[in-house]
XYZ file of C-alpha atoms in Angstrom:
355
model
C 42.111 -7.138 15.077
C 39.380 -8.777 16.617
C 39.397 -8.391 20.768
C 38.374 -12.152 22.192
C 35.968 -10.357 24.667
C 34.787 -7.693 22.980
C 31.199 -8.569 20.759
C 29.203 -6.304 19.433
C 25.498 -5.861 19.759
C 24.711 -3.682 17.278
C 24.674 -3.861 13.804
C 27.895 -2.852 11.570
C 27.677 0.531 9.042
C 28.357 -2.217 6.132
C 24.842 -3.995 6.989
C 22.412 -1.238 7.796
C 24.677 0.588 4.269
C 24.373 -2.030 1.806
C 20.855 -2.681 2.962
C 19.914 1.196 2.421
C 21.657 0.935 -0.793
C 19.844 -1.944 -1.727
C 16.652 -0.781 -1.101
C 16.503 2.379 -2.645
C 18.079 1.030 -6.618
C 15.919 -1.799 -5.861
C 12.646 -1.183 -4.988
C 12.885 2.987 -5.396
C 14.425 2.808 -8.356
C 16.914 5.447 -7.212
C 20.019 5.877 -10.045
C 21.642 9.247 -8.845
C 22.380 9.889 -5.294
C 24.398 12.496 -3.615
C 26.531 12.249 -0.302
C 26.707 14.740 2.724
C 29.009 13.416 5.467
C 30.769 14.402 8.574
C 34.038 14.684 7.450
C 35.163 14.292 11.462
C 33.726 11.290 12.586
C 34.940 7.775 11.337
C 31.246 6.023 11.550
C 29.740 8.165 9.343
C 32.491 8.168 7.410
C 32.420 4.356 7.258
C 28.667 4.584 6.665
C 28.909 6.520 3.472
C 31.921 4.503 1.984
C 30.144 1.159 1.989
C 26.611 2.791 0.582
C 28.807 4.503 -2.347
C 30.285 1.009 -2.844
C 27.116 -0.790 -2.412
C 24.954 1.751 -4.818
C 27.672 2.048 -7.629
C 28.283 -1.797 -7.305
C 24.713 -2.216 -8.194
C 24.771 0.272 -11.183
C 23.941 3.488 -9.678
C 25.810 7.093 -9.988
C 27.106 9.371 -6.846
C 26.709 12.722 -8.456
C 28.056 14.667 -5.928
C 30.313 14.082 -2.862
C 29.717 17.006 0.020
C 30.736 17.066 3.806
C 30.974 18.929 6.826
C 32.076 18.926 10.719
C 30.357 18.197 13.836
C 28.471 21.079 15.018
C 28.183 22.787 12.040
C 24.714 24.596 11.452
C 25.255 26.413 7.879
C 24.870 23.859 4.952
C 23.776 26.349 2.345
C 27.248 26.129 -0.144
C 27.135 22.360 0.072
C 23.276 22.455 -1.152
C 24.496 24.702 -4.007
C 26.369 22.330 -5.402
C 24.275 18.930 -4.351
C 21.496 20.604 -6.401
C 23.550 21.450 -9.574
C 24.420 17.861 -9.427
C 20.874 17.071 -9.627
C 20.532 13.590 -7.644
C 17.713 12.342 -6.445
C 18.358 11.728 -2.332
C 21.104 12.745 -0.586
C 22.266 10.160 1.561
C 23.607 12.050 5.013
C 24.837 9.207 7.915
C 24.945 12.231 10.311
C 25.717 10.720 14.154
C 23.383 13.196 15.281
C 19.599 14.696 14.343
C 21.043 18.414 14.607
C 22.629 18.820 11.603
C 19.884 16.836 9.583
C 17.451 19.144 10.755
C 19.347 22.265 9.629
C 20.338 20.622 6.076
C 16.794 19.430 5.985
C 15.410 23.183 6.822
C 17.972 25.333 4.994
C 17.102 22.768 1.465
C 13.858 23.842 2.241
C 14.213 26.920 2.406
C 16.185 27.097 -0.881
C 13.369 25.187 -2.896
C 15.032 22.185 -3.739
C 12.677 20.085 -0.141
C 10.759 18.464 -3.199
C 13.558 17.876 -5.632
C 15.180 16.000 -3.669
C 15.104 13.967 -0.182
C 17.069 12.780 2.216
C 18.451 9.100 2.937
C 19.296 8.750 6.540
C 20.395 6.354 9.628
C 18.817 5.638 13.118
C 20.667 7.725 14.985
C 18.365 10.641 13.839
C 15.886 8.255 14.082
C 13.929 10.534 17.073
C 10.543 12.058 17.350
C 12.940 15.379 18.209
C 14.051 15.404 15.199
C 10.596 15.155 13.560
C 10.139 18.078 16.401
C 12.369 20.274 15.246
C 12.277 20.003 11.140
C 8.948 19.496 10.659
C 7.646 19.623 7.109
C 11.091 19.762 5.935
C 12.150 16.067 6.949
C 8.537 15.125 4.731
C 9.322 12.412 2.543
C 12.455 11.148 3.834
C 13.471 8.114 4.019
C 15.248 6.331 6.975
C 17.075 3.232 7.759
C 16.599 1.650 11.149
C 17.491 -1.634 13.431
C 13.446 -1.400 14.524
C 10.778 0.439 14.443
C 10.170 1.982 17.712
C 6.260 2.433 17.016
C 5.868 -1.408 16.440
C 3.251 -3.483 18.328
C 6.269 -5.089 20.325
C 8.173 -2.106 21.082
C 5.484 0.738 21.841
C 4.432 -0.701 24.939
C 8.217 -0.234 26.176
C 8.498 3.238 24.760
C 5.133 4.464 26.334
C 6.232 3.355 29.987
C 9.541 5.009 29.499
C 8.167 7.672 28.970
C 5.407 7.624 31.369
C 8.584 7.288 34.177
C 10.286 9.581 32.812
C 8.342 12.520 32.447
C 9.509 14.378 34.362
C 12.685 14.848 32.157
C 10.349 14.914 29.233
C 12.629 11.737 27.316
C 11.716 9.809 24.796
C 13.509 5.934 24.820
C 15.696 5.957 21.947
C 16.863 3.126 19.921
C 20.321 2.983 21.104
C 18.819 2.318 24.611
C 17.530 -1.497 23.211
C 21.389 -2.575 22.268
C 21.818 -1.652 25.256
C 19.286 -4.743 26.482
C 20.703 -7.015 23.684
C 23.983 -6.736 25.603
C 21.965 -8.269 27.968
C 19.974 -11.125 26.396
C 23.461 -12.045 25.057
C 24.789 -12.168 28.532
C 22.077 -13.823 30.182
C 21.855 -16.170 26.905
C 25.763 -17.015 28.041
C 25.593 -17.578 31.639
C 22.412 -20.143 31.087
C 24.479 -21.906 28.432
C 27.574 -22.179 29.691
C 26.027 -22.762 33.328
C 28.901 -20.536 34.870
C 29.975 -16.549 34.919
C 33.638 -17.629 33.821
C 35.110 -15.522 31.560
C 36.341 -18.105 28.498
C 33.040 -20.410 29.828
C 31.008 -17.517 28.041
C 33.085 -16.440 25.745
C 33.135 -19.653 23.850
C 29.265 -19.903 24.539
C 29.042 -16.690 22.365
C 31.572 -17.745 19.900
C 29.149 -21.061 19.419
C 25.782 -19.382 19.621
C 23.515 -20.391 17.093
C 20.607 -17.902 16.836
C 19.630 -15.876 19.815
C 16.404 -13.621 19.544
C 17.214 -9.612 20.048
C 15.014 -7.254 21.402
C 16.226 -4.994 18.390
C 14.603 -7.956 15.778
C 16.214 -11.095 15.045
C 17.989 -13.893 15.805
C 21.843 -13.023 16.151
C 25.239 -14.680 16.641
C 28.679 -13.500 15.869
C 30.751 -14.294 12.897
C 34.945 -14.891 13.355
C 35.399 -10.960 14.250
C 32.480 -11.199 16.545
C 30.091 -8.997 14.358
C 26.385 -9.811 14.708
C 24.788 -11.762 11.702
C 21.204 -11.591 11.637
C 20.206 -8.147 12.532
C 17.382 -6.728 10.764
C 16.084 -3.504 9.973
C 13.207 -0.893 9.132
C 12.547 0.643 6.294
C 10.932 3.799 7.826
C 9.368 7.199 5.661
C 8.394 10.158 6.929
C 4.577 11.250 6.398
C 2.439 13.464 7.838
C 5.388 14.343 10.537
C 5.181 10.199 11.456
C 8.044 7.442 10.723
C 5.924 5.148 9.015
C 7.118 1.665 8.278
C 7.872 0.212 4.868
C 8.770 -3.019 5.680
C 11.718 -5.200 7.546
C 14.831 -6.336 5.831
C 16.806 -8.864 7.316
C 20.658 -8.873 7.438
C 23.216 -11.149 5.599
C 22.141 -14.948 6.882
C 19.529 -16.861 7.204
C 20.754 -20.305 8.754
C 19.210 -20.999 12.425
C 16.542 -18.639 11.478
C 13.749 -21.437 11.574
C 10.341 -20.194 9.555
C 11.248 -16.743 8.532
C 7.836 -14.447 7.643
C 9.712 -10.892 7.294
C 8.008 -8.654 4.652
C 9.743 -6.880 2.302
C 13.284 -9.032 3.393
C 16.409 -9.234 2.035
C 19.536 -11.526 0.689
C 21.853 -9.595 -0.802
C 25.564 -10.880 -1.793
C 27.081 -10.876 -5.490
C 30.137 -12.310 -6.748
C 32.136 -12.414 -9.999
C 33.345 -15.040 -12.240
C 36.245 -14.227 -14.432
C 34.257 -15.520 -17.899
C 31.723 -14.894 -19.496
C 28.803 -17.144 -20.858
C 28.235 -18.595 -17.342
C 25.148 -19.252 -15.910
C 23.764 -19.719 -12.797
C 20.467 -21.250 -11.283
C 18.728 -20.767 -8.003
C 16.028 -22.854 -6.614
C 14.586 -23.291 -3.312
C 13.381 -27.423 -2.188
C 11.113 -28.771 0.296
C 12.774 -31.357 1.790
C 12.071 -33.919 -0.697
C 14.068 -32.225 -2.993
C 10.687 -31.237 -4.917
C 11.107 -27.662 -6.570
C 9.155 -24.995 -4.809
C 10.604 -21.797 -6.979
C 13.592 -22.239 -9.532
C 15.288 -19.289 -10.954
C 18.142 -18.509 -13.813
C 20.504 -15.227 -12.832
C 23.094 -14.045 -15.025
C 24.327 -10.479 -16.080
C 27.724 -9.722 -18.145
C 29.551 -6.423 -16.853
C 31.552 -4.308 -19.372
C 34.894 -6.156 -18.901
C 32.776 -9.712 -20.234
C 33.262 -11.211 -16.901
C 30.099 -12.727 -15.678
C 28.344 -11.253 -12.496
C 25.656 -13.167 -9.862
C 23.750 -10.809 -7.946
C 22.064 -13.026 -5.362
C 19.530 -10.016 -4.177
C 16.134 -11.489 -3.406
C 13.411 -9.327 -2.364
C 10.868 -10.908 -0.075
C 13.239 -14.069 -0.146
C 11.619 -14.811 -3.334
C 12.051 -13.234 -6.871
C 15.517 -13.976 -6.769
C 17.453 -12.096 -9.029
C 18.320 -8.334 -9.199
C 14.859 -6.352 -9.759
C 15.379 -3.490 -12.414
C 12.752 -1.362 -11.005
C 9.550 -1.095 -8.540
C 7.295 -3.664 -9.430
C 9.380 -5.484 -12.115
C 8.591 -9.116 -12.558
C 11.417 -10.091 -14.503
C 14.014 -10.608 -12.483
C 15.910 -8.013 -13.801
C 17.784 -9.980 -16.557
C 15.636 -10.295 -19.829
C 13.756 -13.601 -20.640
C 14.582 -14.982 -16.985
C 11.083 -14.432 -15.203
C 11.632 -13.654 -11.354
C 8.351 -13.727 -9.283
C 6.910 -11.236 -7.900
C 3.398 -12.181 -6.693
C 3.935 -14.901 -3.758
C 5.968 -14.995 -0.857
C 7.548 -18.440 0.089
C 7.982 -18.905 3.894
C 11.597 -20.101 3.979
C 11.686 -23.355 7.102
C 14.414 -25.225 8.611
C 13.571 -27.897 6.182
C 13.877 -26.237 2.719
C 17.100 -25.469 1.347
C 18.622 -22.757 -1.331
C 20.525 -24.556 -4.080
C 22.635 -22.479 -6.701
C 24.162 -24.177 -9.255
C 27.124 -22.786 -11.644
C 26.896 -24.193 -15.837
C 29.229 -25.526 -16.685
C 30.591 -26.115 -13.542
């Protein structure tokens, strides 16, 4: 039940999930995937529900399903049987770095740190945790709301740290939701011209777009979850988070010119017959084509399946693999050479034949 004052300012486990899930079929070309979870906490447990949905929706295979409890430190039987399922990444939503680092150490130690890798969330999104698991956290792969070694955000992170040294702190991401409580707030009181209570309420109920420290430009659906949060991509090499790109979330109305690499619409819906298909294009407006696309796929049951994943807004259809260029459905060409810039002005038309 949604609480009329309560919004939320950071993004929901089914965003930052699907987009993980998303971008590891997609552009990893990921099929087999194992699961660790804490078994005792209902985010991560959340977390890992809608990336098994989200991966096995898309075609992919959960080989193995492991968990544990908070505070645990020995992961060594769970790793046993992860590696006789033989995934590729295990995908481990812990709520903390602590027990990443000692799943990440103890697979290490076992030989299996270069068989397989692990999938992860911001909240062990820290330079302690690169710290404390070194070489053993090499080559995994983490999902973020920003990255926190960005042009825009270092500056912030260096002088919290430079005033805080004395407790020797780094500035961690869930610090900057934190602040887009407050660019919400002060984006209410200046539109609503008032500090009463329904006055802002409805001016956050009505927002249209309002940029987030954390990337984006949000406003709240009926439940007031954000829509437009995006996210980092982030690998770790060489003991750094590097950056593989920003996806953005599930809209893109309001968004104005939109020049995200590596971005994201993902959705996908079903229609209960087959030999349906469906076209995409994307008009200036004059109407004038800029990029037209066909996307159809038949599941098993003959029922016909749209799969409205884009990668870099353009290419739009479901990519079978790293550098594919088809689109993912045979003798429909996607494209995967040119970005489009998607403005204010251009529009996304999808047609169903027959109708």
């Amino acid at each position: 039940r949604t609480k009329p004052y309560v919004f939320r300012v950071a993004p929901q486990n089914g965003l930052s999930s699907s987009t993980m899930a998303h971008y590891v079929y997609e552009e990893l070309g990921v099929r087999k995937i194992a699961t660790l979870t804490e078994s005792t906490n209902i985010s991560t447990v959340e977390a890992a529900d809608y990336f098994v949905d989200e991966f096995e929706a898309l075609g992919g295979e959960i080989v193995a399903e492991e968990s544990y409890m908070l505070n645990d430190t020995e992961f060594r039987a769970q790793i046993t049987k992860i590696a006789q399922a033989e995934p590729e990444y295990v995908y481990m939503p812990a709520a903390a770095y602590k027990e990443v680092c000692n799943f990440a150490i103890q697979l290490s130690d076992m030989g299996y740190g270069d068989k397989m890798k692990i999938l992860g969330t911001d909240a062990w999104y820290n330079p302690d945790a690169l710290a404390v698991a070194g070489d053993a956290l090499e080559g995994c792969v983490v999902i973020s709301a920003l990255d926190m070694n960005s042009d825009a955000i270092r500056p912030m992170v260096e002088e919290f740290a430079k005033k805080h040294a004395d407790l020797n702190a780094n500035l961690h991401l869930y610090a900057l939701y934190a602040v887009n409580a407050m660019q919400f707030v002060e984006y209410a009181i200046n539109t609503a011209g008032t500090t009463d209570g329904p006055a802002l309420k409805e001016a956050l109920e009505n927002a249209t777009g309002v940029d987030m420290i954390t990337g984006g430009k949000w406003y709240f659906d009926e439940h007031h979850d954000p829509i437009g949060p995006e996210f980092t991509i982030l690998s770790i090499e060489n003991g750094q988070a590097v950056s593989n790109g920003v996806y953005v979330g599930n809209d893109l109305s309001g968004q104005g010119v939109v020049k995200v690499p590596n971005s994201q619409l993902g959705g996908s819906f079903y229609m209960p017959v087959s030999g349906v298909s469906m076209a995409l294009g994307l008009y200036d407006a004059s109407g004038t084509a800029i990029k037209e696309w066909t996307v159809s796929d038949t599941n098993s049951s003959g029922a016909t399946q749209f799969n409205l994943m884009a990668n870099h807004f353009y290419a739009l259809g479901v990519k079978g693999a790293t550098g594919s260029v088809d689109g993912g459905t045979p003798g429909n060409p996607g494209d995967d050479d040119a970005p489009v810039d998607l403005l204010t002005d251009q529009n996304i038309v999808i047609t169903i034949s027959p109708a």
